[in-house]
Structure formats: C-alpha cells, structure tokens
Amino acid sequence: MSFDSQAWLAEARALIGEAHVLSADCGDDLSAYTRDWRNKFEGPALAVLRPADTGEVQAIVRLAARTDVALVPQGGNTGMCGASVPTAGGRQAVLQLGRLNRILELDPENNTATVEAGCILQTLQEQAAAAGRLFPLSLGAEGSCQIGGNIATNAGGVQVLRYGNMRDLVLGLEVVLPDGERLDLLRGLRKDNTGYDLKQLFIGAEGTLGIITAATVKLFPAPGAEAVAFAGVSSIAQAVQLLGAMRGRLGERITAFEVISGAAVDLVRHYFPDTPPLLEGACPWYVLMEASDGGSDEALHEAMQTALMACLEDGCLQDVVLAGNLAQGQALWMLRENITHAQQMDGGNIKHDISLPISRIPAFVEQMLPRLQQAFPGVRPIVYGHLGDGNLHFNVSAPRGVAPAAWQRETDAVNTLLHDVVVAMRGSISAEHGIGQLKRHELALYKTPAELDVMRRIKQALDPQGVMNPGKVL
Ligand code: FAD
Ligand code: 2HG
Ligand code: ZN
C-alpha cells in the first residue's frame, strides 16, 4: 500500500496539535533535529513530533507502529554517536521529548526526584540544590541535555567516581513500549527484589527498546564544602599513583579525578586565550581533582592542602595549585569543559571513549602513543578523561596540514589500532557515550556471538516490528 505522508502528518497533528508537528513539506527547518551535535550524522525525517505528555507519546507510538513509521527518540541532541538523529533508510520521524519537562515530585526525605524525561539536566540540578539536595550527574552538555537522554545513554560525566553513572542514579522509570503500552516502573525504592529489574533494559539502550517518559532518580545531601585542585604530573603512571594516594588520604571525599594531557591544555589555550595561567612550568600531564563533604570550606581546604603536600613529598605529583575560591575552581573546570569545544573548533578529530582497569591505563597509553605516531606520522593525540573511572577520551586530531575530511577517512584504521588493544586488555570501546551509528559495526566486531545473540533476542522480544530507533546499536 502506498504511503500518504500528508494524511500521516494530518493524523499526527490531530493527536498532538498543529504547532507540535514540524515537517520539511510545510517549510519547517528540521536541521537542528536531523543533524547531530558533531555535524557528523544527518538523516531525513518525515516529521519532528513534540508531544506534551505520556498519553500523547503513546498515541504517536501507536500511530507509528500501525503505519510502519520508525521513531527516533531525541532529547537535547547532544549525544556523541549519532544515535539521536534519523538514518538514511526507511521512513523515520524524530520524537522530541522537550515538552515533557516537568519535575513531578521532589522528596527530600526519600532523597528522590521524579521528573519527566525532557527535563534539562541543569534544571534538575538547580531544583535539587534549592531543596538542599544534590543531583550529582554532571557533564559539559548539562545546560541542554535531558534526563531521558542521560538515561538512554547511561551518561557518565565528572562525578562517577563518587556517585556512579546514570544507571546507579535511577530508581524508577516510566516507559512507552514500541506497541504504545505504558510500562509503569516509577518507584522510588532502594530495595526491590520482585523478579527481573526491567528498568535496567532501557538504561543505556539508546532508545532502541522504548521511550522513557519519566524517571525517579536518587538525590544526595548537598555538600557544604568543595575544594578544587590542579596538579602537574610527569606521566600517566604518576597520575594513577596520585589517584591512589589522594583517595587513600581523603577517601570518598574525592568526587572527581580528571586527567588532561599537556597537548589538550595547549589546544584549549590556543582556542580560548583567556584561559588563566595555571602552574609555573609545563608538565606532560595534569590532573584536575575535586573533593567535597558536609563540613566547612576551611576544614576541607586544609585537609586537601595537607594531602596534596604529602603527595608532593612522596613524589606523586610535580606541582599543584589549590583553588582559593569558587571563581578559581570554576576557571579550572572551564579549562576541562572547553577541551571538547577546542577540538570541535580545531577540525576533524577521531573520538574514542574507552575504559580499562585503572591499573592498566599507564601500559595502554605508553604503548599506544608511539604506535599511533608510527602509523600516522604527525598525528596529534588529545588524551583526557575520567581517570578515576578508568575512562579516557583518547581522541586523535589530524596531523597538521591534513584536511578534516581526509583524516575522517582514516577512522577505521585508527579505531582498529586502538580498540584491538583495548579489547585485548579486557577494556570497553564505549565507556559512557554509547554505540549509536558511530560504533555499530565495531560492536559486531568486538562483542561475542553470545552477547550479540542475547541483545538481538531482547530487541526482537520488545520491538519485533523495528519501530524504535533503527540503525542504532545493533
Ligand atoms: P540525545 O543526544 O538527544 O539522545 C541520545 C540517545 O538517547 C539517543 O539514542 C536517543 O534516541 C536516546 N534518547 C533520548 N531521549 C530519550 C528518551 N526519552 N527515551 C528513550 N531514548 C531517548 N556524555 C557523557 O556520558 N559524559 C560526559 O562527560 C559528556 N560530556 C559532554 C560534553 C559535551 C560538550 C557534549 C556536547 C556532550 C557530552 N556528552 C557526555 C554526551 C551527551 O551529552 C550525553 O550522551 C547525554 O546523556 C545525551 O543526552 P541528550 O538529552 O542530549 O540525548
Ligand atoms: C567529556 O568527558 C565528554 O568531556 C566529551 O565525555 C568527550 O568530546 C569528547 O570526546
Ligand atoms: Zn567524558
């Protein structure tokens, strides 16, 4: 039977309102929804649909299932793997969750918040803070990414070391299944052993199994004191040594431990010349660390200072500066957050988001840097990331003079060089960004047949028609 797109759009408009169905046919510019944040992936959309609530999401999913239109769930469209935009094949519509943005309940006694999926991460952080609580997920895109997207990617960020990734923060979910049924798992319980923990299926599934419409997440007491320090180290091995030493001295108070290569700092300085001076001399590697607790700023600063001085004496760091106030701490974090933007401004880079047991990271880095240089002379590795979680963004910028498009053509060769070693060392090729379109072919290479078979059977059981986010992950 032929497909009548005008009739389909009219039906969608009747379900969620004229103003909330955008289409190229009607002259709407869809590029903000059909192109990913990195400008790497773009696909045509029959429409962009912006439902207002779970009922409207159900109605749209039923329409899509009945008419053989695939749906691409989309939050803030800040994902790194092209999972939130349509692929070229078949009829696809973007289901944008931004209008489901209410905080439904904030329960300080239970230390939970129940929010709709389209709530911006920063809004939840701010509302939690106003209630004297902390929602700890924190990442560079927090001003525009959404809780639903954070859950669907199992986002990580800079506080995983202390609070875990998104999966660790989710207690309950509401999901619209690919046949339009509503699955209510929206409970704020820390203990619940009543059979299979179904919510886990949808966390990190990148929208391939259902649409998350709401979640109940954990909150924590807001820390009274924070301290930020920036240390120079002579090698990645010394950074790992420093991690152990600082955690030994300050324990769970260390909330973030980020490693940054000298090349990454130089790149940020080049594109953001206002970056303040940090340490007197240059070091090959740096560490940005943060500690927090419920005491006073003075006491925490003193504890951090004592720990850092002991580390200096013990040879775990070369030089260090402790931020004296909030503004100095924020400037240090700005340097860290600007690495992604500096790389984007610099042109093509091949991104990696690997994880390894922390103990193996020095051996990995020390063997891969020369191997990369040998294979791709003049290449510029921009390595940084969440060392406290064993997660490195081992990004690789083009040799000077090589055009971005030419460098992108080396992606498979660069990936193979790095990922073969990662997998041989029992690491992961995607620690926090996911698979999407970017790493779909690599998933097939690196997962065992048994793992892939179980994943395919789950997909087939929940989405036999292939309504949800085709061409992603599997
Ligand atoms: P989108 O990009 O819109 O979607 C991502 C995936 O989730 C897609 O598969 C989409 O289909 C699916 N999805 C979205 N909403 C729903 C829903 N309601 N139901 C079902 N599926 C859904 N990531 C990290 O982990 N750590 C970082 O430190 C980090 N830093 C970043 C810094 C910058 C500057 C940028 C641009 C990105 C960064 N990211 C980071 C990546 C990105 O922000 C995260 O992956 C984020 O969780 C994506 O949220 P989003 O709302 O933008 O989702
Ligand atoms: C980060 O840690 C993000 O800053 C983005 O995960 C990493 O841009 C990147 O490669
Ligand atoms: Zn990251």
PDB file of C-alpha atoms and ligand atoms in Angstrom, residues 37-38 71-80 82-85 95-97 117-118 137-142 144-158 202 205-208 210-214 258 336-337 340-341 353 386 391 393 431-434 436 468-469 472-473, ligand 1:
ATOM      1  CA  TRP A  37      25.904  17.780  17.641  1.00  0.00           C
ATOM      2  CA  ARG A  38      29.184  16.885  15.935  1.00  0.00           C
ATOM      3  CA  LEU A  71      10.632   6.671  15.653  1.00  0.00           C
ATOM      4  CA  VAL A  72      13.904   8.267  16.680  1.00  0.00           C
ATOM      5  CA  PRO A  73      13.645   9.418  20.316  1.00  0.00           C
ATOM      6  CA  GLN A  74      15.527  12.647  20.886  1.00  0.00           C
ATOM      7  CA  GLY A  75      16.429  14.617  23.992  1.00  0.00           C
ATOM      8  CA  GLY A  76      18.880  17.520  23.793  1.00  0.00           C
ATOM      9  CA  ASN A  77      20.603  16.057  20.705  1.00  0.00           C
ATOM     10  CA  THR A  78      23.996  16.366  22.402  1.00  0.00           C
ATOM     11  CA  GLY A  79      24.950  12.701  22.004  1.00  0.00           C
ATOM     12  CA  MET A  80      28.345  11.816  20.562  1.00  0.00           C
ATOM     13  CA  GLY A  82      24.750   9.801  16.066  1.00  0.00           C
ATOM     14  CA  ALA A  83      22.062   7.899  17.991  1.00  0.00           C
ATOM     15  CA  SER A  84      19.563  10.756  18.227  1.00  0.00           C
ATOM     16  CA  VAL A  85      19.106  11.557  14.527  1.00  0.00           C
ATOM     17  CA  LEU A  95      10.177  12.084  18.631  1.00  0.00           C
ATOM     18  CA  GLN A  96      11.473  15.082  20.566  1.00  0.00           C
ATOM     19  CA  LEU A  97      10.791  14.867  24.313  1.00  0.00           C
ATOM     20  CA  ALA A 117      12.149  12.718  30.516  1.00  0.00           C
ATOM     21  CA  GLY A 118      12.523  16.079  28.776  1.00  0.00           C
ATOM     22  CA  LEU A 137      25.238  13.768  37.338  1.00  0.00           C
ATOM     23  CA  SER A 138      27.446  16.479  35.836  1.00  0.00           C
ATOM     24  CA  LEU A 139      28.724  16.885  32.283  1.00  0.00           C
ATOM     25  CA  GLY A 140      29.662  19.568  29.794  1.00  0.00           C
ATOM     26  CA  ALA A 141      26.308  19.454  27.982  1.00  0.00           C
ATOM     27  CA  GLU A 142      24.239  19.746  31.174  1.00  0.00           C
ATOM     28  CA  SER A 144      20.912  21.297  27.111  1.00  0.00           C
ATOM     29  CA  CYS A 145      20.901  17.502  27.552  1.00  0.00           C
ATOM     30  CA  GLN A 146      17.797  15.900  29.039  1.00  0.00           C
ATOM     31  CA  ILE A 147      17.272  13.326  31.772  1.00  0.00           C
ATOM     32  CA  GLY A 148      15.702  10.912  29.259  1.00  0.00           C
ATOM     33  CA  GLY A 149      18.785  11.210  27.041  1.00  0.00           C
ATOM     34  CA  ASN A 150      21.061  10.790  30.062  1.00  0.00           C
ATOM     35  CA  ILE A 151      19.247   7.589  30.986  1.00  0.00           C
ATOM     36  CA  ALA A 152      19.091   6.264  27.429  1.00  0.00           C
ATOM     37  CA  THR A 153      22.874   6.737  27.096  1.00  0.00           C
ATOM     38  CA  ASN A 154      23.685   5.768  30.707  1.00  0.00           C
ATOM     39  CA  ALA A 155      25.673   9.013  30.841  1.00  0.00           C
ATOM     40  CA  GLY A 156      28.810   9.299  32.955  1.00  0.00           C
ATOM     41  CA  GLY A 157      30.481  12.685  33.380  1.00  0.00           C
ATOM     42  CA  VAL A 158      32.776  14.012  36.064  1.00  0.00           C
ATOM     43  CA  PHE A 202      16.016   0.692  28.961  1.00  0.00           C
ATOM     44  CA  ALA A 205      19.551   1.153  25.308  1.00  0.00           C
ATOM     45  CA  GLU A 206      19.813   4.379  23.270  1.00  0.00           C
ATOM     46  CA  GLY A 207      16.104   4.477  22.551  1.00  0.00           C
ATOM     47  CA  THR A 208      16.063   1.113  20.775  1.00  0.00           C
ATOM     48  CA  GLY A 210      11.149   2.045  24.203  1.00  0.00           C
ATOM     49  CA  ILE A 211      10.610   5.693  25.010  1.00  0.00           C
ATOM     50  CA  ILE A 212      11.454   6.842  28.508  1.00  0.00           C
ATOM     51  CA  THR A 213       8.821   9.345  29.584  1.00  0.00           C
ATOM     52  CA  ALA A 214       9.668   9.815  33.292  1.00  0.00           C
ATOM     53  CA  GLU A 258      40.184  14.075  35.637  1.00  0.00           C
ATOM     54  CA  ARG A 336      38.413  20.959  31.329  1.00  0.00           C
ATOM     55  CA  GLU A 337      34.983  21.524  29.741  1.00  0.00           C
ATOM     56  CA  THR A 340      35.607  19.218  23.523  1.00  0.00           C
ATOM     57  CA  HIS A 341      34.846  22.679  22.109  1.00  0.00           C
ATOM     58  CA  ASP A 353      35.694   6.731  24.704  1.00  0.00           C
ATOM     59  CA  HIS A 386      37.746  10.493  33.777  1.00  0.00           C
ATOM     60  CA  ASN A 391      37.656   6.162  31.214  1.00  0.00           C
ATOM     61  CA  HIS A 393      38.795  10.116  25.710  1.00  0.00           C
ATOM     62  CA  ALA A 431      32.609   3.730  28.412  1.00  0.00           C
ATOM     63  CA  GLU A 432      29.910   6.409  28.514  1.00  0.00           C
ATOM     64  CA  HIS A 433      28.882   7.782  25.086  1.00  0.00           C
ATOM     65  CA  GLY A 434      27.239   4.640  23.690  1.00  0.00           C
ATOM     66  CA  GLY A 436      24.666   4.774  18.133  1.00  0.00           C
ATOM     67  CA  MET A 468      12.350   2.103  17.770  1.00  0.00           C
ATOM     68  CA  ASN A 469      15.470   3.887  16.546  1.00  0.00           C
ATOM     69  CA  LYS A 472      21.431   2.206  16.054  1.00  0.00           C
ATOM     70  CA  VAL A 473      23.416  -0.099  18.356  1.00  0.00           C
TER      71      VAL A 473
HETATM   72  P1  FAD B   1      20.259  12.809  22.770  1.00  0.00           P
HETATM   73  O1  FAD B   1      21.582  13.132  22.201  1.00  0.00           O
HETATM   74  O2  FAD B   1      19.102  13.543  22.266  1.00  0.00           O
HETATM   75  O3  FAD B   1      19.992  11.242  22.595  1.00  0.00           O
HETATM   76  C1  FAD B   1      20.962  10.302  22.960  1.00  0.00           C
HETATM   77  C2  FAD B   1      20.345   8.892  22.848  1.00  0.00           C
HETATM   78  O4  FAD B   1      19.288   8.758  23.782  1.00  0.00           O
HETATM   79  C3  FAD B   1      19.731   8.579  21.500  1.00  0.00           C
HETATM   80  O5  FAD B   1      19.856   7.216  21.259  1.00  0.00           O
HETATM   81  C4  FAD B   1      18.255   8.898  21.695  1.00  0.00           C
HETATM   82  O6  FAD B   1      17.435   8.167  20.800  1.00  0.00           O
HETATM   83  C5  FAD B   1      18.059   8.451  23.124  1.00  0.00           C
HETATM   84  N1  FAD B   1      17.005   9.158  23.846  1.00  0.00           N
HETATM   85  C6  FAD B   1      16.942  10.478  24.156  1.00  0.00           C
HETATM   86  N2  FAD B   1      15.867  10.724  24.918  1.00  0.00           N
HETATM   87  C7  FAD B   1      15.233   9.541  25.067  1.00  0.00           C
HETATM   88  C8  FAD B   1      14.050   9.143  25.752  1.00  0.00           C
HETATM   89  N3  FAD B   1      13.313   9.995  26.431  1.00  0.00           N
HETATM   90  N4  FAD B   1      13.693   7.830  25.687  1.00  0.00           N
HETATM   91  C9  FAD B   1      14.441   6.927  25.001  1.00  0.00           C
HETATM   92  N5  FAD B   1      15.557   7.250  24.356  1.00  0.00           N
HETATM   93  C10 FAD B   1      15.958   8.535  24.395  1.00  0.00           C
HETATM   94  N6  FAD B   1      28.394  12.212  27.890  1.00  0.00           N
HETATM   95  C11 FAD B   1      28.862  11.595  28.977  1.00  0.00           C
HETATM   96  O7  FAD B   1      28.469  10.458  29.274  1.00  0.00           O
HETATM   97  N7  FAD B   1      29.805  12.191  29.775  1.00  0.00           N
HETATM   98  C12 FAD B   1      30.277  13.426  29.531  1.00  0.00           C
HETATM   99  O8  FAD B   1      31.137  13.921  30.256  1.00  0.00           O
HETATM  100  C13 FAD B   1      29.760  14.117  28.392  1.00  0.00           C
HETATM  101  N8  FAD B   1      30.168  15.371  28.115  1.00  0.00           N
HETATM  102  C14 FAD B   1      29.678  16.012  27.019  1.00  0.00           C
HETATM  103  C15 FAD B   1      30.117  17.303  26.734  1.00  0.00           C
HETATM  104  C16 FAD B   1      29.639  17.979  25.635  1.00  0.00           C
HETATM  105  C17 FAD B   1      30.110  19.378  25.354  1.00  0.00           C
HETATM  106  C18 FAD B   1      28.703  17.348  24.777  1.00  0.00           C
HETATM  107  C19 FAD B   1      28.143  18.047  23.571  1.00  0.00           C
HETATM  108  C20 FAD B   1      28.263  16.061  25.045  1.00  0.00           C
HETATM  109  C21 FAD B   1      28.754  15.381  26.159  1.00  0.00           C
HETATM  110  N9  FAD B   1      28.329  14.087  26.468  1.00  0.00           N
HETATM  111  C22 FAD B   1      28.805  13.448  27.577  1.00  0.00           C
HETATM  112  C23 FAD B   1      27.417  13.369  25.564  1.00  0.00           C
HETATM  113  C24 FAD B   1      25.911  13.678  25.808  1.00  0.00           C
HETATM  114  O9  FAD B   1      25.722  14.900  26.402  1.00  0.00           O
HETATM  115  C25 FAD B   1      25.269  12.605  26.661  1.00  0.00           C
HETATM  116  O10 FAD B   1      25.292  11.401  25.943  1.00  0.00           O
HETATM  117  C26 FAD B   1      23.839  12.895  27.087  1.00  0.00           C
HETATM  118  O11 FAD B   1      23.452  11.920  28.032  1.00  0.00           O
HETATM  119  C27 FAD B   1      22.848  12.893  25.924  1.00  0.00           C
HETATM  120  O12 FAD B   1      21.627  13.476  26.341  1.00  0.00           O
HETATM  121  P2  FAD B   1      20.641  14.149  25.286  1.00  0.00           P
HETATM  122  O13 FAD B   1      19.398  14.542  26.001  1.00  0.00           O
HETATM  123  O14 FAD B   1      21.307  15.189  24.513  1.00  0.00           O
HETATM  124  O15 FAD B   1      20.310  12.891  24.359  1.00  0.00           O
END
